[in-house]
mmCIF file of C-alpha atoms and ligand atoms in Angstrom:
data_model
loop_
_atom_site.group_PDB
_atom_site.id
_atom_site.type_symbol
_atom_site.label_atom_id
_atom_site.label_comp_id
_atom_site.label_asym_id
_atom_site.label_seq_id
_atom_site.Cartn_x
_atom_site.Cartn_y
_atom_site.Cartn_z
ATOM 1 C CA UNK U 1 -25.282 9.554 12.914
ATOM 2 C CA UNK U 2 -24.566 8.580 9.387
ATOM 3 C CA UNK U 3 -23.105 5.428 8.531
ATOM 4 C CA UNK U 4 -19.277 5.005 8.402
ATOM 5 C CA UNK U 5 -18.685 4.991 4.717
ATOM 6 C CA UNK U 6 -16.128 2.551 2.854
ATOM 7 C CA UNK U 7 -14.775 3.719 -0.491
ATOM 8 C CA UNK U 8 -14.033 0.689 -2.794
ATOM 9 C CA UNK U 9 -12.212 1.044 -6.192
ATOM 10 C CA UNK U 10 -9.403 0.369 -8.654
ATOM 11 C CA UNK U 11 -6.115 2.573 -8.274
ATOM 12 C CA UNK U 12 -7.016 5.659 -9.967
ATOM 13 C CA UNK U 13 -10.641 5.361 -9.620
ATOM 14 C CA UNK U 14 -11.041 8.676 -7.607
ATOM 15 C CA UNK U 15 -11.232 7.453 -4.132
ATOM 16 C CA UNK U 16 -9.083 10.075 -2.813
ATOM 17 C CA UNK U 17 -10.228 12.966 -4.743
ATOM 18 C CA UNK U 18 -13.945 12.493 -3.896
ATOM 19 C CA UNK U 19 -12.874 11.692 -0.219
ATOM 20 C CA UNK U 20 -11.289 15.288 -0.026
ATOM 21 C CA UNK U 21 -14.530 16.910 -1.121
ATOM 22 C CA UNK U 22 -16.602 14.826 1.304
ATOM 23 C CA UNK U 23 -14.434 15.962 4.057
ATOM 24 C CA UNK U 24 -14.760 19.734 3.027
ATOM 25 C CA UNK U 25 -18.338 19.604 2.398
ATOM 26 C CA UNK U 26 -20.055 16.967 4.637
ATOM 27 C CA UNK U 27 -17.541 16.925 7.626
ATOM 28 C CA UNK U 28 -16.251 13.366 7.379
ATOM 29 C CA UNK U 29 -12.939 12.617 8.499
ATOM 30 C CA UNK U 30 -10.547 10.838 5.785
ATOM 31 C CA UNK U 31 -8.555 7.736 6.598
ATOM 32 C CA UNK U 32 -6.434 6.463 3.645
ATOM 33 C CA UNK U 33 -4.386 3.414 4.569
ATOM 34 C CA UNK U 34 -2.048 4.281 1.424
ATOM 35 C CA UNK U 35 -1.620 7.588 2.875
ATOM 36 C CA UNK U 36 -0.727 6.082 6.552
ATOM 37 C CA UNK U 37 1.729 3.456 4.716
ATOM 38 C CA UNK U 38 3.372 6.498 2.752
ATOM 39 C CA UNK U 39 3.757 8.523 6.041
ATOM 40 C CA UNK U 40 5.548 5.717 7.650
ATOM 41 C CA UNK U 41 7.848 5.225 4.961
ATOM 42 C CA UNK U 42 8.674 9.140 5.016
ATOM 43 C CA UNK U 43 9.377 9.000 8.665
ATOM 44 C CA UNK U 44 11.812 6.235 8.272
ATOM 45 C CA UNK U 45 10.058 3.908 10.673
ATOM 46 C CA UNK U 46 10.831 0.390 11.394
ATOM 47 C CA UNK U 47 7.191 -0.465 9.808
ATOM 48 C CA UNK U 48 7.875 1.940 7.080
ATOM 49 C CA UNK U 49 11.098 0.234 5.890
ATOM 50 C CA UNK U 50 9.434 -3.071 5.955
ATOM 51 C CA UNK U 51 6.713 -2.138 3.780
ATOM 52 C CA UNK U 52 8.734 0.208 1.292
ATOM 53 C CA UNK U 53 9.682 -2.579 -1.249
ATOM 54 C CA UNK U 54 6.157 -3.740 -1.118
ATOM 55 C CA UNK U 55 4.495 -0.839 -2.064
ATOM 56 C CA UNK U 56 7.101 0.155 -4.618
ATOM 57 C CA UNK U 57 6.274 -3.267 -6.519
ATOM 58 C CA UNK U 58 2.667 -2.365 -6.256
ATOM 59 C CA UNK U 59 1.611 -5.307 -4.235
ATOM 60 C CA UNK U 60 -0.217 -5.414 -1.080
ATOM 61 C CA UNK U 61 1.059 -5.239 2.364
ATOM 62 C CA UNK U 62 0.014 -7.931 5.002
ATOM 63 C CA UNK U 63 -3.403 -7.439 6.333
ATOM 64 C CA UNK U 64 -2.208 -7.425 10.051
ATOM 65 C CA UNK U 65 0.182 -4.745 9.709
ATOM 66 C CA UNK U 66 -2.151 -2.471 7.838
ATOM 67 C CA UNK U 67 -5.024 -3.306 10.267
ATOM 68 C CA UNK U 68 -2.756 -2.430 13.370
ATOM 69 C CA UNK U 69 -2.054 1.051 11.491
ATOM 70 C CA UNK U 70 -5.549 1.536 10.796
ATOM 71 C CA UNK U 71 -6.691 0.822 14.335
ATOM 72 C CA UNK U 72 -4.221 2.875 15.712
ATOM 73 C CA UNK U 73 -5.419 5.988 13.657
ATOM 74 C CA UNK U 74 -8.947 6.158 14.089
ATOM 75 C CA UNK U 75 -11.465 6.732 16.898
ATOM 76 C CA UNK U 76 -15.017 5.717 15.893
ATOM 77 C CA UNK U 77 -16.575 7.116 18.976
ATOM 78 C CA UNK U 78 -16.158 10.579 18.048
ATOM 79 C CA UNK U 79 -15.600 10.801 14.535
ATOM 80 C CA UNK U 80 -17.446 9.658 11.046
ATOM 81 C CA UNK U 81 -14.650 8.275 8.905
ATOM 82 C CA UNK U 82 -14.237 7.615 5.103
ATOM 83 C CA UNK U 83 -12.575 4.258 4.794
ATOM 84 C CA UNK U 84 -10.154 4.835 1.538
ATOM 85 C CA UNK U 85 -7.947 1.991 0.309
ATOM 86 C CA UNK U 86 -9.251 -0.618 3.333
ATOM 87 C CA UNK U 87 -10.544 -3.196 2.669
ATOM 88 C CA UNK U 88 -8.598 -4.762 -0.138
ATOM 89 C CA UNK U 89 -9.432 -8.493 0.135
ATOM 90 C CA UNK U 90 -11.920 -10.564 1.564
ATOM 91 C CA UNK U 91 -9.977 -11.318 4.854
ATOM 92 C CA UNK U 92 -9.668 -7.492 5.321
ATOM 93 C CA UNK U 93 -13.485 -6.794 4.987
ATOM 94 C CA UNK U 94 -14.140 -9.024 7.855
ATOM 95 C CA UNK U 95 -11.291 -7.690 9.983
ATOM 96 C CA UNK U 96 -12.737 -4.107 9.258
ATOM 97 C CA UNK U 97 -16.065 -5.250 10.413
ATOM 98 C CA UNK U 98 -14.828 -7.379 13.500
ATOM 99 C CA UNK U 99 -11.968 -5.360 14.734
ATOM 100 C CA UNK U 100 -12.500 -1.703 13.734
ATOM 101 C CA UNK U 101 -16.164 -0.959 13.064
ATOM 102 C CA UNK U 102 -17.560 -3.707 15.550
ATOM 103 C CA UNK U 103 -21.264 -2.405 15.941
ATOM 104 C CA UNK U 104 -20.966 0.771 14.199
ATOM 105 C CA UNK U 105 -23.299 1.137 10.705
ATOM 106 C CA UNK U 106 -21.364 1.104 7.740
ATOM 107 C CA UNK U 107 -22.002 1.502 3.904
ATOM 108 C CA UNK U 108 -19.648 0.785 1.129
ATOM 109 C CA UNK U 109 -19.374 2.307 -2.042
ATOM 110 C CA UNK U 110 -17.788 0.840 -5.267
ATOM 111 C CA UNK U 111 -16.608 3.178 -7.835
ATOM 112 C CA UNK U 112 -17.034 1.600 -11.049
ATOM 113 C CA UNK U 113 -14.855 2.126 -14.155
ATOM 114 C CA UNK U 114 -13.165 0.402 -16.922
ATOM 115 C CA UNK U 115 -10.028 -0.400 -15.852
ATOM 116 C CA UNK U 116 -8.521 0.598 -19.215
ATOM 117 C CA UNK U 117 -9.053 4.400 -18.230
ATOM 118 C CA UNK U 118 -6.716 4.274 -15.100
ATOM 119 C CA UNK U 119 -3.130 3.939 -16.349
ATOM 120 C CA UNK U 120 -3.467 7.207 -18.018
ATOM 121 C CA UNK U 121 -5.023 8.899 -14.802
ATOM 122 C CA UNK U 122 -2.421 7.449 -12.506
ATOM 123 C CA UNK U 123 0.699 8.465 -14.550
ATOM 124 C CA UNK U 124 -0.588 11.962 -14.965
ATOM 125 C CA UNK U 125 -1.234 12.394 -11.253
ATOM 126 C CA UNK U 126 0.892 14.820 -9.266
ATOM 127 C CA UNK U 127 -0.049 15.468 -5.491
ATOM 128 C CA UNK U 128 0.998 18.343 -3.312
ATOM 129 C CA UNK U 129 3.707 17.919 -0.845
ATOM 130 C CA UNK U 130 2.005 20.454 1.367
ATOM 131 C CA UNK U 131 -1.657 20.321 1.554
ATOM 132 C CA UNK U 132 -1.884 16.856 -0.308
ATOM 133 C CA UNK U 133 -4.425 18.415 -2.895
ATOM 134 C CA UNK U 134 -4.489 16.034 -6.028
ATOM 135 C CA UNK U 135 -4.059 17.176 -9.503
ATOM 136 C CA UNK U 136 -4.044 15.659 -12.868
ATOM 137 C CA UNK U 137 -1.482 17.020 -15.759
ATOM 138 C CA UNK U 138 -4.522 15.760 -18.363
ATOM 139 C CA UNK U 139 -7.473 16.931 -16.550
ATOM 140 C CA UNK U 140 -6.810 18.961 -13.794
ATOM 141 C CA UNK U 141 -3.353 20.764 -14.106
ATOM 142 C CA UNK U 142 -2.052 23.409 -11.643
ATOM 143 C CA UNK U 143 -2.019 26.953 -13.093
ATOM 144 C CA UNK U 144 1.909 27.190 -12.605
ATOM 145 C CA UNK U 145 3.877 23.717 -13.278
ATOM 146 C CA UNK U 146 5.075 21.869 -10.426
ATOM 147 C CA UNK U 147 3.224 24.328 -7.819
ATOM 148 C CA UNK U 148 0.184 24.097 -5.908
ATOM 149 C CA UNK U 149 -2.592 26.337 -6.583
ATOM 150 C CA UNK U 150 -3.768 26.158 -3.076
ATOM 151 C CA UNK U 151 -0.638 26.407 -0.799
ATOM 152 C CA UNK U 152 2.119 27.121 -3.056
ATOM 153 C CA UNK U 153 4.091 23.758 -2.187
ATOM 154 C CA UNK U 154 6.032 21.561 -4.597
ATOM 155 C CA UNK U 155 3.757 18.994 -6.441
ATOM 156 C CA UNK U 156 5.409 15.514 -6.422
ATOM 157 C CA UNK U 157 4.749 12.134 -8.456
ATOM 158 C CA UNK U 158 3.964 8.959 -6.235
ATOM 159 C CA UNK U 159 6.620 6.316 -6.552
ATOM 160 C CA UNK U 160 4.204 3.538 -7.410
ATOM 161 C CA UNK U 161 2.692 5.811 -10.383
ATOM 162 C CA UNK U 162 5.101 4.369 -12.957
ATOM 163 C CA UNK U 163 3.885 2.269 -15.885
ATOM 164 C CA UNK U 164 5.485 -0.967 -14.539
ATOM 165 C CA UNK U 165 3.835 -0.866 -10.879
ATOM 166 C CA UNK U 166 0.533 0.734 -12.158
ATOM 167 C CA UNK U 167 0.227 -2.665 -14.316
ATOM 168 C CA UNK U 168 0.742 -4.736 -10.987
ATOM 169 C CA UNK U 169 -1.587 -2.361 -8.932
ATOM 170 C CA UNK U 170 -4.420 -2.846 -11.364
ATOM 171 C CA UNK U 171 -3.703 -6.655 -11.605
ATOM 172 C CA UNK U 172 -3.635 -6.903 -7.940
ATOM 173 C CA UNK U 173 -6.945 -5.250 -7.830
ATOM 174 C CA UNK U 174 -8.579 -7.577 -10.343
ATOM 175 C CA UNK U 175 -7.536 -10.356 -8.555
ATOM 176 C CA UNK U 176 -9.088 -9.323 -5.149
ATOM 177 C CA UNK U 177 -12.190 -6.966 -5.830
ATOM 178 C CA UNK U 178 -14.847 -9.692 -6.456
ATOM 179 C CA UNK U 179 -14.986 -11.252 -3.089
ATOM 180 C CA UNK U 180 -14.923 -7.664 -1.538
ATOM 181 C CA UNK U 181 -17.755 -6.533 -3.260
ATOM 182 C CA UNK U 182 -19.813 -10.158 -2.776
ATOM 183 C CA UNK U 183 -19.098 -9.661 1.135
ATOM 184 C CA UNK U 184 -20.895 -6.513 1.308
ATOM 185 C CA UNK U 185 -23.402 -7.098 -1.698
ATOM 186 C CA UNK U 186 -24.602 -10.125 0.248
ATOM 187 C CA UNK U 187 -25.498 -7.783 3.295
ATOM 188 C CA UNK U 188 -27.264 -5.263 1.324
ATOM 189 C CA UNK U 189 -24.288 -2.621 2.390
ATOM 190 C CA UNK U 190 -23.181 -2.000 -1.258
ATOM 191 C CA UNK U 191 -23.781 0.877 -3.543
ATOM 192 C CA UNK U 192 -22.100 1.467 -6.881
ATOM 193 C CA UNK U 193 -21.472 4.793 -8.781
ATOM 194 C CA UNK U 194 -19.927 5.628 -12.156
ATOM 195 C CA UNK U 195 -16.601 6.639 -11.546
ATOM 196 C CA UNK U 196 -15.814 7.481 -15.378
ATOM 197 C CA UNK U 197 -17.990 10.671 -15.200
ATOM 198 C CA UNK U 198 -16.451 13.888 -14.191
ATOM 199 C CA UNK U 199 -15.516 14.596 -10.807
ATOM 200 C CA UNK U 200 -18.612 16.711 -9.943
ATOM 201 C CA UNK U 201 -20.957 14.211 -11.312
ATOM 202 C CA UNK U 202 -18.976 11.497 -9.340
ATOM 203 C CA UNK U 203 -19.578 13.619 -6.168
ATOM 204 C CA UNK U 204 -23.328 14.039 -6.686
ATOM 205 C CA UNK U 205 -23.629 10.201 -6.911
ATOM 206 C CA UNK U 206 -21.515 9.543 -3.955
ATOM 207 C CA UNK U 207 -23.365 12.305 -1.950
ATOM 208 C CA UNK U 208 -26.894 10.371 -2.650
ATOM 209 C CA UNK U 209 -24.854 7.493 -1.578
ATOM 210 C CA UNK U 210 -24.459 8.614 1.900
ATOM 211 C CA UNK U 211 -28.105 9.640 2.317
ATOM 212 C CA UNK U 212 -29.060 6.159 1.797
HETATM 213 P P1 AP5 C 301 -3.342 3.627 -1.915
HETATM 214 O O1 AP5 C 301 -2.618 4.811 -1.790
HETATM 215 O O2 AP5 C 301 -4.919 3.079 -1.587
HETATM 216 O O3 AP5 C 301 -3.585 3.673 -3.546
HETATM 217 P P2 AP5 C 301 -4.606 3.073 -4.634
HETATM 218 O O4 AP5 C 301 -5.646 1.955 -4.055
HETATM 219 O O5 AP5 C 301 -3.610 2.400 -5.655
HETATM 220 O O6 AP5 C 301 -5.660 3.990 -5.008
HETATM 221 P P3 AP5 C 301 -4.837 5.537 -5.643
HETATM 222 O O7 AP5 C 301 -4.703 6.309 -4.505
HETATM 223 O O8 AP5 C 301 -3.853 5.359 -6.786
HETATM 224 O O9 AP5 C 301 -6.085 6.101 -6.328
HETATM 225 P P4 AP5 C 301 -7.413 6.994 -5.669
HETATM 226 O O10 AP5 C 301 -8.352 6.022 -6.233
HETATM 227 O O11 AP5 C 301 -7.128 7.540 -4.473
HETATM 228 O O12 AP5 C 301 -7.331 8.063 -7.128
HETATM 229 P P5 AP5 C 301 -7.140 9.785 -6.904
HETATM 230 O O13 AP5 C 301 -8.549 10.141 -6.532
HETATM 231 O O14 AP5 C 301 -5.860 10.038 -6.479
HETATM 232 O O15 AP5 C 301 -2.414 2.443 -1.856
HETATM 233 C C1 AP5 C 301 -0.951 2.289 -2.193
HETATM 234 C C2 AP5 C 301 -0.344 1.094 -1.919
HETATM 235 O O16 AP5 C 301 -0.441 0.950 -0.299
HETATM 236 C C3 AP5 C 301 -1.053 -0.340 -2.437
HETATM 237 O O17 AP5 C 301 -0.401 -0.436 -3.724
HETATM 238 C C4 AP5 C 301 -0.449 -1.174 -1.594
HETATM 239 O O18 AP5 C 301 1.169 -1.596 -1.541
HETATM 240 C C5 AP5 C 301 -0.651 -0.300 0.001
HETATM 241 N N1 AP5 C 301 -1.778 -0.632 0.691
HETATM 242 C C6 AP5 C 301 -2.577 0.654 0.666
HETATM 243 N N2 AP5 C 301 -3.819 0.033 1.285
HETATM 244 C C7 AP5 C 301 -3.363 -1.301 1.744
HETATM 245 C C8 AP5 C 301 -4.249 -2.396 2.407
HETATM 246 N N3 AP5 C 301 -5.580 -1.919 2.798
HETATM 247 N N4 AP5 C 301 -3.836 -3.768 2.373
HETATM 248 C C9 AP5 C 301 -2.357 -3.999 1.876
HETATM 249 N N5 AP5 C 301 -1.900 -2.811 1.297
HETATM 250 C C10 AP5 C 301 -2.220 -1.698 1.089
HETATM 251 O O19 AP5 C 301 -7.267 10.074 -8.565
HETATM 252 C C11 AP5 C 301 -6.333 9.414 -9.251
HETATM 253 C C12 AP5 C 301 -6.026 10.479 -10.735
HETATM 254 O O20 AP5 C 301 -7.104 10.725 -11.216
HETATM 255 C C13 AP5 C 301 -5.630 11.963 -10.152
HETATM 256 O O21 AP5 C 301 -4.716 12.505 -10.779
HETATM 257 C C14 AP5 C 301 -7.166 12.779 -10.359
HETATM 258 O O22 AP5 C 301 -7.072 14.181 -10.300
HETATM 259 C C15 AP5 C 301 -7.486 12.167 -11.428
HETATM 260 N N6 AP5 C 301 -9.033 12.088 -11.269
HETATM 261 C C16 AP5 C 301 -9.719 11.680 -10.212
HETATM 262 N N7 AP5 C 301 -11.105 11.427 -10.380
HETATM 263 C C17 AP5 C 301 -11.396 11.829 -11.817
HETATM 264 C C18 AP5 C 301 -12.495 11.980 -12.633
HETATM 265 N N8 AP5 C 301 -13.680 11.788 -12.282
HETATM 266 N N9 AP5 C 301 -12.104 12.288 -13.836
HETATM 267 C C19 AP5 C 301 -10.850 12.433 -14.354
HETATM 268 N N10 AP5 C 301 -9.684 12.356 -13.573
HETATM 269 C C20 AP5 C 301 -9.939 11.924 -12.395
HETATM 270 MG MG1 MG C 302 -5.938 7.476 -3.278
#
């Protein structure tokens, strides 16, 4: 079995876009802690109500809440996962190994990109409310404004994709990423790809990483 895949990268670096392609072309299961948290908010659950304000501000939800959500939504015995959005800090990297992956083999891939490119990507992102397809008004616009090309459902904008919150999200990323990279680098489990390239080129680099 191939190693479980961990995608590391700043907000807007393309983790969700590439994960969708890995799912459809290579048969991975995609688990995004951001998506799981947004689902909790939408359902109005107690957990959702607790985390909503934190996510709206662009800050990190506490490690154990996210770990619990992750653990109850994955089954490593039968699936090969892409972990997207977890870990976000050194503590979460240790928790992922110790409490989720245990003895499963894993490899982390860092989406390298100049952070100055990301605000424009994020503010222009739209997501399908039906199938989750990710669009961009600048680089991947839908054929008909506000409507998903794939399933015809309405496109929506994420609440945290506004200028103010994006600034905070990028700052949080800057403040937390280095120890995570060092953690995987020290164990020889880290690959790096150029995430500023066009989506097809990013996918080719990522695919190579899954073959190592
Ligand atoms: P989360 O949902 O994980 O968001 P994020 O990390 O901020 O990442 P994004 O989903 O914004 O970016 P992405 O890399 O997936 O980019 P995408 O492919 O969509 O987290 C949200 C919040 O949840 C956090 O702020 C936190 O509050 C909470 N949270 C989540 N996990 C947590 C954790 N572990 N611990 C604590 N809190 C947690 O692409 C972006 C745009 O760019 C799209 O429009 C796309 O079309 C475009 N694009 C993609 N690739 C390219 C390309 N190569 N060229 C040009 N445009 C491109
Ligand atoms: Mg994402």
